[in-house]
mmCIF file of C-alpha atoms and ligand atoms in Angstrom:
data_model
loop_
_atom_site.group_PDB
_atom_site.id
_atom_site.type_symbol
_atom_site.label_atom_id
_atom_site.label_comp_id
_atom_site.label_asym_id
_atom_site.label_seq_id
_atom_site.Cartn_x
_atom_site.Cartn_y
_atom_site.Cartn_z
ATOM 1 C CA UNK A 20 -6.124 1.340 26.085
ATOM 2 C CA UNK A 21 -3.935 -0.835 24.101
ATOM 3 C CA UNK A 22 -4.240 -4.211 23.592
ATOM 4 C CA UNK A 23 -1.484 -6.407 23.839
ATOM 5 C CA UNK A 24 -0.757 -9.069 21.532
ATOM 6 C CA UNK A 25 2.244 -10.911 22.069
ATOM 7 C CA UNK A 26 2.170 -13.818 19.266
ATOM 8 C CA UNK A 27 0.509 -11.111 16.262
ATOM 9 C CA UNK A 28 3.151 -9.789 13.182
ATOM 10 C CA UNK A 29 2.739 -5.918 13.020
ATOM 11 C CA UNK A 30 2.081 -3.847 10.064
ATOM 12 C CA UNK A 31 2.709 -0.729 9.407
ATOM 13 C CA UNK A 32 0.535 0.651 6.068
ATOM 14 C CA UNK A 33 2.031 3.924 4.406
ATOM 15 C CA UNK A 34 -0.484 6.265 2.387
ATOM 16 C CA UNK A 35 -0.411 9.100 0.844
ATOM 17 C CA UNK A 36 -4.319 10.255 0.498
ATOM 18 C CA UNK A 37 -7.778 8.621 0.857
ATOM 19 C CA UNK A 38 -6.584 5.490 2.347
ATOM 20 C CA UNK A 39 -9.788 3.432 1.505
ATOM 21 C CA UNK A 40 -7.383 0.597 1.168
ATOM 22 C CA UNK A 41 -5.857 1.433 4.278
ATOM 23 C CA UNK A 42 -8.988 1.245 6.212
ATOM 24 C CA UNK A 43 -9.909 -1.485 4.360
ATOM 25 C CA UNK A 44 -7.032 -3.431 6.122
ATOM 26 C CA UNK A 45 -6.921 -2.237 9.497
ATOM 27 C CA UNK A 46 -10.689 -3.338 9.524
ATOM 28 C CA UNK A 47 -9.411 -6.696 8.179
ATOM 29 C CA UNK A 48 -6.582 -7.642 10.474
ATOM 30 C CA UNK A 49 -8.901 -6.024 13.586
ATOM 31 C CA UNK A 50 -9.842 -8.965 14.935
ATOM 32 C CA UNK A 51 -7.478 -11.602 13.016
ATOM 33 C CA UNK A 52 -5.045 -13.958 15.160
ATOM 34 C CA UNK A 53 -1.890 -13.732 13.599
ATOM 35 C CA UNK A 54 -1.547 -9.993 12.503
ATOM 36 C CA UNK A 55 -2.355 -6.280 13.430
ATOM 37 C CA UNK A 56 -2.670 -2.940 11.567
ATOM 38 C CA UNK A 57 -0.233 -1.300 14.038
ATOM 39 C CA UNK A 58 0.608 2.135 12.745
ATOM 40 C CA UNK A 59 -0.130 4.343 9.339
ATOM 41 C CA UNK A 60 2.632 6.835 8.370
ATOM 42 C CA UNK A 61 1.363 9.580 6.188
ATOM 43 C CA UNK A 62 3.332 11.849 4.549
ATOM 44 C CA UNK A 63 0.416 14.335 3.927
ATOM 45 C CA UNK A 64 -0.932 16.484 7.362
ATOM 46 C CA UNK A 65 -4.337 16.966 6.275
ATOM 47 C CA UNK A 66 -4.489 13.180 4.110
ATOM 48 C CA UNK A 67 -8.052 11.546 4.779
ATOM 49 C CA UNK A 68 -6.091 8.671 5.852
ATOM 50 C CA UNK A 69 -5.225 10.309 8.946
ATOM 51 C CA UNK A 70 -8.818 10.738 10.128
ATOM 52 C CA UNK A 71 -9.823 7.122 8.908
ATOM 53 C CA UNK A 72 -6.753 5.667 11.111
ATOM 54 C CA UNK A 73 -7.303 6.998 14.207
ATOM 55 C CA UNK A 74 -11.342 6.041 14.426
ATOM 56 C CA UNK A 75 -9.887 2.779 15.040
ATOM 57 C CA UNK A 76 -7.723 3.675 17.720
ATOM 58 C CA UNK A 77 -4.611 3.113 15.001
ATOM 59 C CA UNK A 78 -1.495 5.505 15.585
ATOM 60 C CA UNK A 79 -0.316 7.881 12.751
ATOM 61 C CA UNK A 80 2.867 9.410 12.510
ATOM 62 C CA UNK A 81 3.024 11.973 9.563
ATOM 63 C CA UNK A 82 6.439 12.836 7.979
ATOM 64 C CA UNK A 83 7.637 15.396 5.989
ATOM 65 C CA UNK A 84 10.909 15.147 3.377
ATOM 66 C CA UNK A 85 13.270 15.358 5.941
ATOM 67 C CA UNK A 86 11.919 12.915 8.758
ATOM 68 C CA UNK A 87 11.189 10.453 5.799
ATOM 69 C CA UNK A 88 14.622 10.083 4.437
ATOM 70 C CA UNK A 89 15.835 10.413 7.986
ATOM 71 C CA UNK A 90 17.297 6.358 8.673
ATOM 72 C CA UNK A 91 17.961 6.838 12.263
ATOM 73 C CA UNK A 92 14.294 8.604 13.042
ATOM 74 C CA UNK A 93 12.373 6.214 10.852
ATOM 75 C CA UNK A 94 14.044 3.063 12.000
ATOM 76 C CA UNK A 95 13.105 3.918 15.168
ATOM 77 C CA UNK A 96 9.233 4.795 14.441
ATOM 78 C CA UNK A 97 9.168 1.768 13.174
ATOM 79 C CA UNK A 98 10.931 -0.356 15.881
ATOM 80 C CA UNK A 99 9.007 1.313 18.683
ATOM 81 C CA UNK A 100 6.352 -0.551 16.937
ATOM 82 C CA UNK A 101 7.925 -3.440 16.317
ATOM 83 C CA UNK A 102 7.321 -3.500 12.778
ATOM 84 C CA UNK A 103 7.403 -6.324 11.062
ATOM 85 C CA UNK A 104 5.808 -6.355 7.461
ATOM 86 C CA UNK A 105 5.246 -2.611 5.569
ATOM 87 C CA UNK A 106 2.654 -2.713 3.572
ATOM 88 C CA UNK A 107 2.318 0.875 0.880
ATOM 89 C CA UNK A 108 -1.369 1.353 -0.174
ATOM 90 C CA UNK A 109 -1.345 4.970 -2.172
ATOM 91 C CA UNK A 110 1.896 5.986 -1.219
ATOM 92 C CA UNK A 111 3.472 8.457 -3.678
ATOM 93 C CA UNK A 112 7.140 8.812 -2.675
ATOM 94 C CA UNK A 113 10.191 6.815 -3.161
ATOM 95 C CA UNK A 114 11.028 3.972 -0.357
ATOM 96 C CA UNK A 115 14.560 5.043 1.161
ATOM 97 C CA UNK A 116 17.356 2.604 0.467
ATOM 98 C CA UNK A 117 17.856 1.894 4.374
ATOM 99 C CA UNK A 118 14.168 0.743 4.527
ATOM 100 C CA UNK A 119 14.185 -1.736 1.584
ATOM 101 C CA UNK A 120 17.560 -2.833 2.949
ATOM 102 C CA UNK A 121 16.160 -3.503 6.272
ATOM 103 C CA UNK A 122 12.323 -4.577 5.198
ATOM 104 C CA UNK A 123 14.012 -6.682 2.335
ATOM 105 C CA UNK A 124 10.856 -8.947 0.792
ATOM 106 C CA UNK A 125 8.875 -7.399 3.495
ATOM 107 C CA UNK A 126 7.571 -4.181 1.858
ATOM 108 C CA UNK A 127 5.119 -4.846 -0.565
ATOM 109 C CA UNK A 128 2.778 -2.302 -2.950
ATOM 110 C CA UNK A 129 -0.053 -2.518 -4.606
ATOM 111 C CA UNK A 130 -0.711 -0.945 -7.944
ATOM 112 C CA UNK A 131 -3.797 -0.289 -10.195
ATOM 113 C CA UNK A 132 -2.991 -2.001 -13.512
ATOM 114 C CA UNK A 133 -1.253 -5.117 -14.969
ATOM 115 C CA UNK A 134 2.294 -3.852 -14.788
ATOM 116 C CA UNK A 135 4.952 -3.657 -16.371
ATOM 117 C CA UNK A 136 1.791 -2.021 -18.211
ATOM 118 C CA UNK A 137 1.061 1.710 -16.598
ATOM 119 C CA UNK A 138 3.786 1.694 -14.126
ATOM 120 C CA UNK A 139 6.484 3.778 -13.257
ATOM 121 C CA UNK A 140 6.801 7.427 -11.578
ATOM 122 C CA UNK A 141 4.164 9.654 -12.157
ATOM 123 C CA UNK A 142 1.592 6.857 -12.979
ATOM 124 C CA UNK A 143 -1.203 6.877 -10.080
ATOM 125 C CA UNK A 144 -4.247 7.882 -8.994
ATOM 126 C CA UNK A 145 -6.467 8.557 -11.995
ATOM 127 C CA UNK A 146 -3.890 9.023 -14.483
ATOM 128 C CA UNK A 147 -3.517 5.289 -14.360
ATOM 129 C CA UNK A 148 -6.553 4.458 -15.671
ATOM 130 C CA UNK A 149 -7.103 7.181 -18.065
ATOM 131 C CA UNK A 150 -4.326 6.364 -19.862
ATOM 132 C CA UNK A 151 -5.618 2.511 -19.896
ATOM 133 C CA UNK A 152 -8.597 3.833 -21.413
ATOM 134 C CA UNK A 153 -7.254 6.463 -23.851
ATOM 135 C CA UNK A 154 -5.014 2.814 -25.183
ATOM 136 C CA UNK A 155 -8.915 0.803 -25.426
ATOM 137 C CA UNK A 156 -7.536 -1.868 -23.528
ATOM 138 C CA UNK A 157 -9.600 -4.648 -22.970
ATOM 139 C CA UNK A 158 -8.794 -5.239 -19.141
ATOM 140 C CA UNK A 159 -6.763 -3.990 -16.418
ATOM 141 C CA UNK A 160 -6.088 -4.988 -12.973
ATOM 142 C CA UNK A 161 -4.219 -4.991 -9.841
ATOM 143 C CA UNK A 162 -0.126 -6.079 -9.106
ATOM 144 C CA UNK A 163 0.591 -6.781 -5.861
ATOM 145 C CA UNK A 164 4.514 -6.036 -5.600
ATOM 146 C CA UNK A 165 7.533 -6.599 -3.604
ATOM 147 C CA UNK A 166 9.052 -2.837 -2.992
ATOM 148 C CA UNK A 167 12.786 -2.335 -4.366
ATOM 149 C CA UNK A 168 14.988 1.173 -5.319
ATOM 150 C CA UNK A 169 12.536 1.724 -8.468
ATOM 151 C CA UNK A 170 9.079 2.507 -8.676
ATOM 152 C CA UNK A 171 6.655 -0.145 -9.312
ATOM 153 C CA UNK A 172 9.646 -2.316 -10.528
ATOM 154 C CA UNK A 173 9.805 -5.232 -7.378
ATOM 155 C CA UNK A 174 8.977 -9.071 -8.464
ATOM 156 C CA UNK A 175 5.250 -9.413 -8.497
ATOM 157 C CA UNK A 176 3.683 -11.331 -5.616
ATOM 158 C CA UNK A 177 -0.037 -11.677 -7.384
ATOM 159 C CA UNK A 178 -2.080 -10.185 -10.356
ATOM 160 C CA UNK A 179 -6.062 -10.124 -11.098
ATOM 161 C CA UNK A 180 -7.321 -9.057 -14.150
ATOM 162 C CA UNK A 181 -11.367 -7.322 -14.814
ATOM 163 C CA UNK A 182 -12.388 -7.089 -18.435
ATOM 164 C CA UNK A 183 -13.350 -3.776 -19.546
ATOM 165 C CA UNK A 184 -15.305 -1.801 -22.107
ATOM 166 C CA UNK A 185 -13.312 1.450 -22.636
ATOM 167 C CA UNK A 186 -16.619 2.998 -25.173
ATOM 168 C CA UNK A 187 -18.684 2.251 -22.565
ATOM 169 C CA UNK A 188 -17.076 3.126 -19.782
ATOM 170 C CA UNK A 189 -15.515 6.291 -17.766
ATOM 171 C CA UNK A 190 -12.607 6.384 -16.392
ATOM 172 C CA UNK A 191 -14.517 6.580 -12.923
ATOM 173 C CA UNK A 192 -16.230 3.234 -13.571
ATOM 174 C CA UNK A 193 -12.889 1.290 -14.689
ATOM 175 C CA UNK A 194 -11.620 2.709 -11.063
ATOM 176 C CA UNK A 195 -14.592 1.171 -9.269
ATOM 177 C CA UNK A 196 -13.796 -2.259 -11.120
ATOM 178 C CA UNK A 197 -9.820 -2.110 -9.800
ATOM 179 C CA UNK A 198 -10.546 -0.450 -6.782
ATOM 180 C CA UNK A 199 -13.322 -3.653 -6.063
ATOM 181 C CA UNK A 200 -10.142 -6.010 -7.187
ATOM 182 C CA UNK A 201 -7.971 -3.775 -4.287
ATOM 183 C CA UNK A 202 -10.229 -4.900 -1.548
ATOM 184 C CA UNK A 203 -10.548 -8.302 -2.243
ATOM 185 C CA UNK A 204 -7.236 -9.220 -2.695
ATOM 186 C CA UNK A 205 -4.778 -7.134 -0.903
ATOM 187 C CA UNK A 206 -5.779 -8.379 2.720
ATOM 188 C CA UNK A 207 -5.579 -12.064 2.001
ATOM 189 C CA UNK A 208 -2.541 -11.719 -0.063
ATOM 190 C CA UNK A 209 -0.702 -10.160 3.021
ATOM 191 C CA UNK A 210 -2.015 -12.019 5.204
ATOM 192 C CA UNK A 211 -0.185 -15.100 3.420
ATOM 193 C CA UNK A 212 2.952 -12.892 2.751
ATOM 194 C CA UNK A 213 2.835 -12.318 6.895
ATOM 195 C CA UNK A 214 1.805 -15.909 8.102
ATOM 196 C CA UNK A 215 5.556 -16.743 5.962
ATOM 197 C CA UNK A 216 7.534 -14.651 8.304
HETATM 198 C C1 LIG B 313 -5.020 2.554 -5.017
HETATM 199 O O1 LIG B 313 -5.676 2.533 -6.249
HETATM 200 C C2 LIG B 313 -3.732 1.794 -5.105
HETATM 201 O O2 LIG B 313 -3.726 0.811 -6.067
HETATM 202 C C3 LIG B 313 -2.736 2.856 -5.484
HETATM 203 O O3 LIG B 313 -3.175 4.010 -4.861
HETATM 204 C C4 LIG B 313 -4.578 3.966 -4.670
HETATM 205 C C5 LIG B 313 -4.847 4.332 -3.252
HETATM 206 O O4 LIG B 313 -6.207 4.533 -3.011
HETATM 207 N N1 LIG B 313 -1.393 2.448 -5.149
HETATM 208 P P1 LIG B 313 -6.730 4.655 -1.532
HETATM 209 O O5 LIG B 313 -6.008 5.851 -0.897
HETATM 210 O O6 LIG B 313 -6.406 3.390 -0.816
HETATM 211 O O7 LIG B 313 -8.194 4.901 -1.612
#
């Protein structure tokens, strides 16, 4: 049965694939006052983050290209909801003009570097941190991001940066370090971005 909060700001968290972030916040805002995980659209049928979701009791909806860029559908998905703050952890496609219009500086990404370093279409998952390590940079990081028209191009809400050894380490181990960054930060940072609205 659903519970009903009255007084809590609703979230809705897109992803694309393994949605440990994703999880990672619904389990944070599960028993917070002042915000909920309220729904996780996937655009991927058989993503991991679908599964994750729903073991706590959190709705999906799963869209392909044409429900996506459909306003008047995902408007209402959203407002059935009552959606208030969007947050995109491992989403891979482009946010729809009508949605940053309407979520204006209340979409928000996270990415797994120090852009404008690694950024742009294309750059994600794994690539993003081989290519850090093919360049023997010294650290990387997380942006957290507002969400505009371009990819990972909004004004930055918060950075962290990890030192790292790229002759010592693999690729896999420089994920670990950002993905460890990911969890840390990404709940408290919306949480302030949400307590705001
Ligand atoms: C994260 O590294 C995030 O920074 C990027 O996509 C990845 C998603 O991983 N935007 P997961 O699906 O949350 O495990």
């Amino acid at each position: 049965m659903e519970t009903i909060s009255p007084g809590k700001k609703n979230i809705a968290v897109f992803a694309s694939g393994t949605g440990s972030n994703a999880l990672n916040l619904i389990m944070y805002f599960k028993t917070h006052d002042g915000a909920q995980v309220k729904l996780v659209v996937c655009n991927k049928k058989d993503a991991p983050v679908i599964q994750k979701a729903r073991g706590f009791d959190v709705p999906v909806v799963v869209v392909n290209r044409e429900t996506f860029y459909d306003e008047k559908y995902m408007l209402s998905v959203l407002e059935n909801e009552s959606i208030d703050f969007i947050v995109l952890a491992g989403f891979l496609w482009l946010i729809p003009q009508f949605l940053v219009d309407k979520y204006r500086d209340r979409i928000v990404n996270i990415h797994p570097a120090l852009l404008p370093k690694y950024g742009g279409k294309g750059m994600y998952g794994s690539k993003v941190h081989e290519t850090v390590k093919q360049n023997n940079e010294t650290e990387t990081g997380i942006t957290i991001h507002y969400v505009d028209e371009s990819y990972d191009e909004g004004d930055v809400i918060f950075q962290k940066a990890v030192p790292i050894n790229c002759t010592l380490q693999s690729t896999e181990e420089i994920a670990q370090k950002v993905h460890a960054l990911e969890y840390a930060h990404y709940p408290r940072v919306i949480e302030q971005l949400v307590q705001k609205l």
